[in-house]
XYZ file of C-alpha atoms in Angstrom:
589
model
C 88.212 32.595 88.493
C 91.450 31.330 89.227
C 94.659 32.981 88.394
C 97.166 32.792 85.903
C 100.980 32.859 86.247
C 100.436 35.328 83.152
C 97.962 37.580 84.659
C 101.073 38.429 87.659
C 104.338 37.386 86.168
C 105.883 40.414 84.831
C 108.685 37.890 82.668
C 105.276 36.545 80.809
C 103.611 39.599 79.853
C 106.677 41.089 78.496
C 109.540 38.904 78.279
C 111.969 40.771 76.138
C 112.098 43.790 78.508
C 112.194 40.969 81.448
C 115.368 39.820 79.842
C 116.704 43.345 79.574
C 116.090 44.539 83.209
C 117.978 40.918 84.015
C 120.668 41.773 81.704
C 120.699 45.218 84.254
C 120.244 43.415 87.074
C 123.098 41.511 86.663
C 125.996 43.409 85.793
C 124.463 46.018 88.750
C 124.746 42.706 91.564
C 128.115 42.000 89.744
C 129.588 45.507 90.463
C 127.825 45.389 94.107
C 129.862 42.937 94.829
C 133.388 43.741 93.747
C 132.606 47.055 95.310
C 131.786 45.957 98.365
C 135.018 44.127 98.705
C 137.271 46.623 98.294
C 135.110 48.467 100.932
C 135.841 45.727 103.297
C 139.705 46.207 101.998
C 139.300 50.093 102.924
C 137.619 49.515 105.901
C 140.352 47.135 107.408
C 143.413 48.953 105.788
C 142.028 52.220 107.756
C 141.667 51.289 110.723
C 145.121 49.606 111.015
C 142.576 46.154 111.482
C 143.860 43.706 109.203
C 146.686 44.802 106.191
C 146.365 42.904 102.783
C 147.653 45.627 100.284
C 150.239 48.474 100.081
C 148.974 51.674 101.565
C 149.809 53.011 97.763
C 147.224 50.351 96.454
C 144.529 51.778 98.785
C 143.725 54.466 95.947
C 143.179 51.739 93.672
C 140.664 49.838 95.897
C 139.347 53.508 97.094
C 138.448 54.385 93.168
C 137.119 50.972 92.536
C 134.695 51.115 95.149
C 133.273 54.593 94.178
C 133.083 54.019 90.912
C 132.075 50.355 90.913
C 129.082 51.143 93.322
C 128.581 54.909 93.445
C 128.396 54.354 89.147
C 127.902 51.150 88.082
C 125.786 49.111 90.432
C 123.338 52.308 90.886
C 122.854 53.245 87.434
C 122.507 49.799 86.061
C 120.293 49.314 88.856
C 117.874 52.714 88.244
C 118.019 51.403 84.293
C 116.668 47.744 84.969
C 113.576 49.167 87.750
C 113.336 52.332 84.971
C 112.972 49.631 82.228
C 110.194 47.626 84.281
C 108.566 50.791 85.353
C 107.640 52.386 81.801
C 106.746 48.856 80.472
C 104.371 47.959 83.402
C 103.168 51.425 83.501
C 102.332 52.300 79.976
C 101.719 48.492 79.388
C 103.179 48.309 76.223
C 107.122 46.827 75.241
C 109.714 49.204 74.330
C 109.369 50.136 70.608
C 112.910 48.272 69.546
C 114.462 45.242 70.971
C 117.689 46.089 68.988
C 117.995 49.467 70.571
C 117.219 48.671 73.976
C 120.116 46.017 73.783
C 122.100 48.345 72.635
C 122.136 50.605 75.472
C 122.883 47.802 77.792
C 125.559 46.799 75.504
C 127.280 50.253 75.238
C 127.107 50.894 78.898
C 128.395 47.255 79.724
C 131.325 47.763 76.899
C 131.608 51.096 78.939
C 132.257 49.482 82.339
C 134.372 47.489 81.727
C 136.980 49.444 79.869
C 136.557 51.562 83.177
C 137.103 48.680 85.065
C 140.389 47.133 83.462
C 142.255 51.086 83.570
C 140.826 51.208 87.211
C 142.454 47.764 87.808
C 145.343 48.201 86.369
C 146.656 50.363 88.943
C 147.275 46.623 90.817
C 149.740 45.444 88.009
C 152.693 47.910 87.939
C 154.231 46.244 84.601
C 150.807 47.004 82.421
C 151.642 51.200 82.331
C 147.876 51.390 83.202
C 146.486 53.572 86.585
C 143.176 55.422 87.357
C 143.847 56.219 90.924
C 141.750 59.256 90.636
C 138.960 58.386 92.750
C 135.358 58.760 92.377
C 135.853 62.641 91.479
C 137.721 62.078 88.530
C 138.715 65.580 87.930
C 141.870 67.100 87.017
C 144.638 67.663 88.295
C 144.879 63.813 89.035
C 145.215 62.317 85.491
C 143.947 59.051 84.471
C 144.692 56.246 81.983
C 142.769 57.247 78.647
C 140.861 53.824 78.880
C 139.089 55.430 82.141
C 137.592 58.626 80.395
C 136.962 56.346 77.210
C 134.949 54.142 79.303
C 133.202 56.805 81.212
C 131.923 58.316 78.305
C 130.534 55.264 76.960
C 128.494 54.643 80.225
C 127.150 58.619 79.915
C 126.081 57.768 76.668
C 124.802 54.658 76.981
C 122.767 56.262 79.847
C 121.415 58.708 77.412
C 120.331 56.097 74.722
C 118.342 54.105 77.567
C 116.600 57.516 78.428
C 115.640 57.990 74.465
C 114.227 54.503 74.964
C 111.749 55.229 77.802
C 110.932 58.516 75.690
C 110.207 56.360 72.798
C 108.111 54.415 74.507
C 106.124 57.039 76.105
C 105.389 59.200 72.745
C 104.253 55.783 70.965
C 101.842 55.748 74.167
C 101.086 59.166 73.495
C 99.631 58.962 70.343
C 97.088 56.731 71.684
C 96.216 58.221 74.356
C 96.102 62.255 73.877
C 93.890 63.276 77.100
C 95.236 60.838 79.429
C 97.571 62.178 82.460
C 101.031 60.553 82.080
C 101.294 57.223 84.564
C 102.965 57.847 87.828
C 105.843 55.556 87.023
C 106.463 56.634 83.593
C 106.479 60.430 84.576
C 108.784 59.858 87.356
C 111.679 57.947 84.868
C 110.835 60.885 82.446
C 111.257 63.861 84.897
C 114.498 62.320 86.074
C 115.874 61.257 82.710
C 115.348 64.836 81.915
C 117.429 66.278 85.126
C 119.865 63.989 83.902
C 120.105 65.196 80.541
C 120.700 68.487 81.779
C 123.337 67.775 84.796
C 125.354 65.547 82.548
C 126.138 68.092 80.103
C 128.893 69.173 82.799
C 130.691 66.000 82.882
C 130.458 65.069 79.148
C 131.731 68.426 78.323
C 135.022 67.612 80.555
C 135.266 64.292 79.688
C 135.263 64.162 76.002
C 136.546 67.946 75.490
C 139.498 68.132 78.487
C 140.104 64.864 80.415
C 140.483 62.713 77.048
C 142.794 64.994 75.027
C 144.915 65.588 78.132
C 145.450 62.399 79.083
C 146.051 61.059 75.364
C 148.711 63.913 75.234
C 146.719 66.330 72.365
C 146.745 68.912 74.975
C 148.981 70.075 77.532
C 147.389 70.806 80.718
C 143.594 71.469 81.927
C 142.468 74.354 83.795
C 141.883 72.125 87.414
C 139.342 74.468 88.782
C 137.110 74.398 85.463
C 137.027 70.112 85.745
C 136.516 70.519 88.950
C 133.466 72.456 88.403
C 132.111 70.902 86.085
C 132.443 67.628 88.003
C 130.257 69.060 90.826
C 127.728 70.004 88.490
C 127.322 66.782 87.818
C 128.010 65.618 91.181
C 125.825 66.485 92.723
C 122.082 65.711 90.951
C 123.825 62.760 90.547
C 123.113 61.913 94.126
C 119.233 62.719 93.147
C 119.589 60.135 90.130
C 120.560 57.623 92.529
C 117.755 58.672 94.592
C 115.127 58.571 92.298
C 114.927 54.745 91.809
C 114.313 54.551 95.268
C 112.180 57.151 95.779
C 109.931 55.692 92.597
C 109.500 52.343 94.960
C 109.106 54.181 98.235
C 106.332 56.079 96.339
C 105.019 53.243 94.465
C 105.706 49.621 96.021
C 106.449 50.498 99.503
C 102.637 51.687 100.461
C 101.557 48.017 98.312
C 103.659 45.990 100.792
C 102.644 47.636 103.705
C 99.074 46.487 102.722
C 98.000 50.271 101.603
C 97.501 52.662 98.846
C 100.026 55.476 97.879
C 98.766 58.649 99.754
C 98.758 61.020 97.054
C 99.735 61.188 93.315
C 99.800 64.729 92.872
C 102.365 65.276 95.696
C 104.415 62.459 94.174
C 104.669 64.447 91.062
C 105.457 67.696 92.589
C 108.150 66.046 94.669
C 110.224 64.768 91.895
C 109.776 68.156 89.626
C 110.851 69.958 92.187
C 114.344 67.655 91.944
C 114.303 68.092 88.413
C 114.926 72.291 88.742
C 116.467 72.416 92.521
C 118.981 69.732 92.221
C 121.403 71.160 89.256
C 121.971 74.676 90.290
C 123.400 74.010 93.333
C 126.711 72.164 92.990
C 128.921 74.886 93.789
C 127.918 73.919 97.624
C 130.455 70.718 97.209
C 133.537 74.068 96.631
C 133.161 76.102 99.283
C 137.093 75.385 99.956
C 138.112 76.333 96.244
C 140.013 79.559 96.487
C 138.657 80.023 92.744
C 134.969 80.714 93.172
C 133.775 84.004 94.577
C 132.022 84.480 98.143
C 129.230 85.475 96.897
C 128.213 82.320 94.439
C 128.463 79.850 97.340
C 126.434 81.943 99.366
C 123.564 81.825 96.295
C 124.350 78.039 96.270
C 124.230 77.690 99.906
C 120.674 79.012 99.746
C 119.397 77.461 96.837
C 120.645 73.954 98.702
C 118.647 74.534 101.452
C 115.395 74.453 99.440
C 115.998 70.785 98.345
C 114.751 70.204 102.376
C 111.080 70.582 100.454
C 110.757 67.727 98.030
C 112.589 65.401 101.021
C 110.291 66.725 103.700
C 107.088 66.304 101.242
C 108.465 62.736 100.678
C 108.738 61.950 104.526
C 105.074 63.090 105.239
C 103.544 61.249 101.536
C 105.462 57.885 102.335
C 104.887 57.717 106.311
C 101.028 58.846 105.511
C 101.041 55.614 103.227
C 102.514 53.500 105.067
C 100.220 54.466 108.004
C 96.969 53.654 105.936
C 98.380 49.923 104.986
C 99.028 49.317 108.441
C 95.106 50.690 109.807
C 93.723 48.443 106.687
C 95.675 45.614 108.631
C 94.168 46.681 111.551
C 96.856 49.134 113.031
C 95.408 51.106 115.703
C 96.581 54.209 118.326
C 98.567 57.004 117.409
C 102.171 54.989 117.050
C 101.030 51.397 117.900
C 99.538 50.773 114.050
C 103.492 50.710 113.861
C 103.501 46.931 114.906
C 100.626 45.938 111.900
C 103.291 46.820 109.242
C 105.028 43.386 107.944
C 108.036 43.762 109.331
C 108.704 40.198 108.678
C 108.658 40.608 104.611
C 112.155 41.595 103.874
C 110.999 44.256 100.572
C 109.352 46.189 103.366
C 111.805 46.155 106.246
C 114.722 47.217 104.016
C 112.751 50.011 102.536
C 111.494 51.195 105.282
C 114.987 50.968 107.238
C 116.290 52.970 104.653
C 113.644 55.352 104.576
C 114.904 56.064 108.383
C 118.147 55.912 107.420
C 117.788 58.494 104.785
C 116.203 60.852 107.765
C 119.200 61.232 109.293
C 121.493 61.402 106.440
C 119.479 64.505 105.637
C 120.354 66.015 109.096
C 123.940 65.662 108.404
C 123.595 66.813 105.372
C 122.110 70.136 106.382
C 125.667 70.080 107.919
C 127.549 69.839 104.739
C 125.235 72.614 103.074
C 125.814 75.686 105.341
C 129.182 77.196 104.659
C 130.564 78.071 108.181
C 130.014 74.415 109.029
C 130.918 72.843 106.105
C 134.464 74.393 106.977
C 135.077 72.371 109.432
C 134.100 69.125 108.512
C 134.526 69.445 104.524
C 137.642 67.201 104.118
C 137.140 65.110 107.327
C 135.414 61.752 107.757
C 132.278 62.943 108.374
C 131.447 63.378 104.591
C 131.958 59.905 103.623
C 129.516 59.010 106.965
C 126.963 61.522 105.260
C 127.697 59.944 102.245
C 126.905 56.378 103.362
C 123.645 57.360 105.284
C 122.719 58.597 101.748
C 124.004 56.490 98.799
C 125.130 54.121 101.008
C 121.373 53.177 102.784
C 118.255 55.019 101.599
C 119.777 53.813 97.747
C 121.422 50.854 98.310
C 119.391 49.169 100.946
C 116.137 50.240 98.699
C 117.685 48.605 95.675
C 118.832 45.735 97.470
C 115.194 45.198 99.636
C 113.080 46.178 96.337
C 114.927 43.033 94.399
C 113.331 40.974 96.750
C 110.063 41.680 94.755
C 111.285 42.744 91.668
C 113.599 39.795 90.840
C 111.033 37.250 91.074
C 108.349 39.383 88.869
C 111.552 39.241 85.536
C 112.785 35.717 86.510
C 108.866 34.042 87.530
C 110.454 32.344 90.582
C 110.007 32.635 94.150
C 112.315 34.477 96.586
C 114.612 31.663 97.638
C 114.682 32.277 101.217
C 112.998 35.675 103.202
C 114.113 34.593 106.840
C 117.878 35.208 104.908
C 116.279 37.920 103.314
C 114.937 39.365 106.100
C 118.325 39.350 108.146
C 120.267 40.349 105.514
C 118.575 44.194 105.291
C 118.644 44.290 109.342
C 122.337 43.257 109.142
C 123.105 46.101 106.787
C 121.058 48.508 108.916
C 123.354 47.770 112.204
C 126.602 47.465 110.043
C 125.947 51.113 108.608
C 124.866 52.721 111.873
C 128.224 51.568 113.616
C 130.200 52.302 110.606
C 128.267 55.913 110.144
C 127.993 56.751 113.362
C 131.924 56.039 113.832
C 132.215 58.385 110.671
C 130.482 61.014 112.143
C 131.852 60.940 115.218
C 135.796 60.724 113.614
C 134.758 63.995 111.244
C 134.197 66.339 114.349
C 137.309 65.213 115.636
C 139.078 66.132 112.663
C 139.839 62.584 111.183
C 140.664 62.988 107.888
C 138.959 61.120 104.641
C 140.685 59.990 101.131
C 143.962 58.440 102.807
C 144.943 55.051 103.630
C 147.247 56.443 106.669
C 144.715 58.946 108.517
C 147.372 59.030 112.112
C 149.869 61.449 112.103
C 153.441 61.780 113.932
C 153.370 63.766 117.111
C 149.669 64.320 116.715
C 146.769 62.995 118.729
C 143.310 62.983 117.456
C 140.575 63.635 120.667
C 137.432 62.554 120.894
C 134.594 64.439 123.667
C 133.148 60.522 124.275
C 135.044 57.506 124.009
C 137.962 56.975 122.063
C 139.910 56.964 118.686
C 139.935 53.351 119.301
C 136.796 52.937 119.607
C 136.028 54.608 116.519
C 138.274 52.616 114.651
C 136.829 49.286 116.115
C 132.924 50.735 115.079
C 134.305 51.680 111.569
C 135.971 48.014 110.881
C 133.024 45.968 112.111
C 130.226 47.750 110.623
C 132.352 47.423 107.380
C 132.491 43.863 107.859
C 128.757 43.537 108.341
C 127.789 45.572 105.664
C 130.012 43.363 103.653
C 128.661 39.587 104.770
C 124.926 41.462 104.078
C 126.205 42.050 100.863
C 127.457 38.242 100.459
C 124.029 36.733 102.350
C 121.844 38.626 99.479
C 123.668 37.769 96.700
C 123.551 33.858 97.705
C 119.865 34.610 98.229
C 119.498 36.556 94.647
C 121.600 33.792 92.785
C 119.405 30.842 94.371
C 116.289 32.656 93.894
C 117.382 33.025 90.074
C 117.930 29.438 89.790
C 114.662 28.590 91.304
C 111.853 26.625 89.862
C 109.505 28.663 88.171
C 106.427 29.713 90.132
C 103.015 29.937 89.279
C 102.388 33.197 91.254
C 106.383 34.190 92.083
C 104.971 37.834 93.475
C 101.677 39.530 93.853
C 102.777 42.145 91.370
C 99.602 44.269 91.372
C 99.909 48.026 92.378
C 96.874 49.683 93.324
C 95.385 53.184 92.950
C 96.861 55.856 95.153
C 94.207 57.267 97.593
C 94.437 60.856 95.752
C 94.805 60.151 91.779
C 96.028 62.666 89.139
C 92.893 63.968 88.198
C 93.158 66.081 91.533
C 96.084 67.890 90.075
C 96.767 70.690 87.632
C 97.163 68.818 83.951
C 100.500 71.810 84.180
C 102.366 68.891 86.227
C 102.702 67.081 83.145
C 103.914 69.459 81.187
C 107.461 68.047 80.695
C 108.835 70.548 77.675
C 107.799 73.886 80.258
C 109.666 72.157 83.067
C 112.179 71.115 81.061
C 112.692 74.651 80.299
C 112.756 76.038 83.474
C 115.178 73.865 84.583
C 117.485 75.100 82.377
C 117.085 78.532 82.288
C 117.806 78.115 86.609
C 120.814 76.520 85.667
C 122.127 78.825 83.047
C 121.441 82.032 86.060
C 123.522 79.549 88.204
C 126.450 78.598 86.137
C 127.236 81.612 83.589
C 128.655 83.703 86.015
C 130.775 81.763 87.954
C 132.015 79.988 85.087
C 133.461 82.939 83.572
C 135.473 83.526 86.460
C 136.479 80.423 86.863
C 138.125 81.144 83.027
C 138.794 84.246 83.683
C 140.864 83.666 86.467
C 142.045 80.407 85.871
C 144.282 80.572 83.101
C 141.842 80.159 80.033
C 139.989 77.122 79.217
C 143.127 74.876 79.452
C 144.495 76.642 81.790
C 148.055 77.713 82.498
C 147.667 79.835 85.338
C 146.772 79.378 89.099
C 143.178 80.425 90.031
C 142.906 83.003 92.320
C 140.631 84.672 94.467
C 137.283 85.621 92.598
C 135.195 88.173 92.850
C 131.256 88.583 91.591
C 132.305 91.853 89.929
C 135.270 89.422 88.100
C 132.877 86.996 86.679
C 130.331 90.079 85.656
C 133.034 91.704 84.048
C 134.346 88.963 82.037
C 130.850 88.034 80.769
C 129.943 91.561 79.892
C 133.258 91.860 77.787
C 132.478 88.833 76.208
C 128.861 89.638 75.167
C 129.993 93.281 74.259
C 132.919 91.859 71.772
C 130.793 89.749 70.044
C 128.252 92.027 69.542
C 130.543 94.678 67.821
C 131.839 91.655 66.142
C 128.247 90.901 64.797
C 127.712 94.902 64.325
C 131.036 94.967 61.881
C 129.785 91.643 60.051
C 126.761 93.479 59.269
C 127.976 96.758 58.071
């Protein structure tokens, strides 16, 4: 029987949500690209390459391209492949149009107020700056239109989460013995570590950062927004992830002519992100003065466990990838290597980023364990870590997975995959002479977050080849990372205009090798999880939070933090509980 444009075409079987992921889509490539121009900016101003702006203006371009990239283009991104993902999965629309457009509204209306205060910093006569870089916490102080914004996104994000949830519990009710689909359980697990990591950041947006920078309050305690950030911080890095890790798990093995290796692993992976990835964001302040020993220690250790769900990921991906290529006829124990289809651009970018991600890990084993982290923490090396990370194994994934996600919401054909194709290996080279240089620059005490990194009388050494050199590695791989990001826009724009295609995209997933029914029906028990998850945060947080306002002046602050102690933070908390237990105690009588 022949086949239908209907029976593949994602955009025909659900063309509202098509038109929402789009709407994603699009403000995501927008943001890519702004972003990756004031990279290129950064990159050159660094490096002492080429000089277009004022060293002062290279906090402006530095906050832009955190926040337009690091926020905007890999949110909107995860919400447009979350979007697909629960519709495709569960096979059913969301339950309201309206509301799903309002989400993308909000965190559109959100981004752009962002934007403009971020922007703003370029036009000294508008009053308007937001040179606070990606970490937006105190004590640099923003223009209110910033935090305004920000909170807008955050919420927006939250409204697109009640969506999926929606969606899911109207599935429910239909289905009461089935096993949650893979898809739809892995947007749901990490909707839910969302929910809980950005209590941190709403809580010092809306209750601190606003009211301080509208004037209602004075001053901020610095070490509390700082904290609070970093709890935040750094599942965020795990929400980015997840995306990727849903089309490693899911689409990779289908392009590499396979099945997905195991389901139940899959699920296990990602709720073991869901309670590992929150508690440990103290690990990003071993240098604050503020935060006892003894917490960053627990941190420290806790850290190291999030190894697991990565190394369970290398072994479930490489094990599917290994079956497509032996189904193409791959044989030997490395040569089925050369079956994969290294020539389809979706595959090679994932896959590059995969190995990419690999080593980013190895670095970041680095930044984890406090005696090291000392002596790289405010170097260049994080930003190399940083780019290995966010910067490839999400990015490159987004960017390679549009290649077959694009044409299933627009029902045209890729416009051109020889373009595509160089376009991911052109971002692989750019980021391993830009990383590499980053790496290298950190152990030789480079610093990061300034637009003049030389200093008088003072001569940065290298053990192999030079500062120059460095310098020279860090500008062109910037500049290659930036014409990929130009050659697959051109290709995403022309594929967008295309004529539509009676079969744009084999869209079909099959059947992982292992299914759910080989797993514990526990797995999906989202509310227990949920539950867990934050109980492991409150035990990581309560303590050192209390010392942090203990020592720090209150929660506004008003004094310098000081040295903490574990015995401090127990104190404070037992004092607290005590009080308002008497308190309770003299209601009563």
């Amino acid at each position: 029987m022949a086949t239908t444009r209907s029976d593949r075409a994602f955009v025909d079987k659900f063309p509202h949500e098509a038109a929402i992921v789009k709407a994603t889509f699009l403000v995501a490539f927008v943001a890519l690209g702004i972003g990756a121009f004031f990279g290129l900016i950064q990159a050159l101003h660094r490096t002492n390459v080429l000089r277009v702006i004022e060293s002062a203006d290279y906090y402006t371009m530095l906050t832009g391209h955190g926040v337009l990239l690091a926020i905007v283009f890999t949110i909107f991104f995860l919400c447009g492949v979350f979007h697909w993902a629960v519709a495709r999965s569960l096979n059913r629309p969301a339950e309201s149009r309206l509301f799903s457009w309002a989400w993308v509204g909000l965190m559109t209306t959100g981004t752009v107020l962002t934007t403009v205060a971020i922007l703003g910093g370029l036009v000294p006569n508008l009053g308007m700056s937001a040179d606070v870089l990606f970490t937006f916490y105190a004590p640099l102080q923003a223009h209110p239109l910033f935090y305004i914004g920000l909170a807008m996104f955050i919420v927006g994000t939250w409204l697109a989460g009640a969506d999926w949830f929606l969606s899911y519990r109207a599935w429910r009710a239909n289905n009461s013995g089935e096993r949650i689909p893979l898809q739809t359980f892995m947007v749901l697990t990490t909707m839910i570590m969302w929910y809980v990591s950005t209590i941190g950041v709403a809580v010092s947006v809306v209750f601190f950062l606003i009211p301080w920078s509208l004037g209602l309050i004075e001053s901020v305690n610095p070490l509390l927004t700082r904290t609070l950030f970093w709890y935040f911080g750094h599942p965020i890095v795990y929400f980015w992830l997840m995306p990727a890790y849903l089309m490693w798990y899911t689409v990779l093995p289908k392009l590499a002519g396979g099945r997905l290796f195991s389901d139940p692993l899959a699920r296990v992976v990602f709720l073991l992100f869901l309670l590992l990835s929150t508690p440990v964001g103290i690990h990003h302040q071993y240098l604050d003065p503020g935060i006892a020993e003894g917490f960053k220690f627990i941190a420290m250790t806790n850290t190291m466990f999030l190894l697991l769900p990565s190394l369970l990921t290398a072994f479930t991906v490489v094990a599917s990838m290994e079956h497509g290529a032996r189904q193409r006829g791959g044989k030997g124990y490395v040569r089925w290597l050369g079956a994969l289809p290294w020539r389809d651009p979706a595959f090679t970018g994932m896959a590059l980023a995969g190995a990419m991600f690999a080593a980013g890990g190895f670095s970041g084993m680095i930044n984890a364990g406090m005696n090291i982290n000392y002596l790289i923490h405010n170097t260049l090396w994080v930003p190399g870590h940083f780019h290995l990370t966010v910067g490839t194994a999400v990015a490159l994934t987004m960017m390679a997975g549009s290649y077959w996600l694009v044409p299933q919401v627009t029902g045209t054909k890729l416009y051109s995959r020889p373009i595509g194709l160089l376009q991911v290996i052109m971002w692989f080279v750019g980021m391993v002479f830009m990383s590499n240089a980053m790496h290298r620059a950190g152990l030789a005490g480079i610093p990061r977050r300034t637009a003049e990194p030389q200093y008088q009388n003072f001569e940065f050494l290298t053990p192999i080849g030079s500062i120059f050199e460095l310098r020279v590695q860090i500008a062109l791989g910037g500049t290659l990372l930036f014409l990929s990001v130009v050659l697959f826009l051109f290709n995403i724009l022309l594929t967008s205009l295309g004529d539509e295609s009676d079969r744009p995209v084999d869209a079909a997933l099959p059947e992982p090798l292992s299914g759910p029914e080989g797993s514990p029906r526990i797995l999906d028990n989202l509310a227990m999880w949920t539950g867990i998850a934050a109980l492991l945060v409150i035990l990581a947080y309560t303590l050192p939070l209390a010392g942090i306002i203990q020592n720090g002046g209150g929660l506004f602050g008003g004094g310098l933090p000081v040295p903490a102690t574990l015995s401090a933070g127990l104190d404070f908390v037992v004092v607290t509980v005590s009080s308002a237990f008497n308190t309770l105690l003299g209601v009563i009588a």
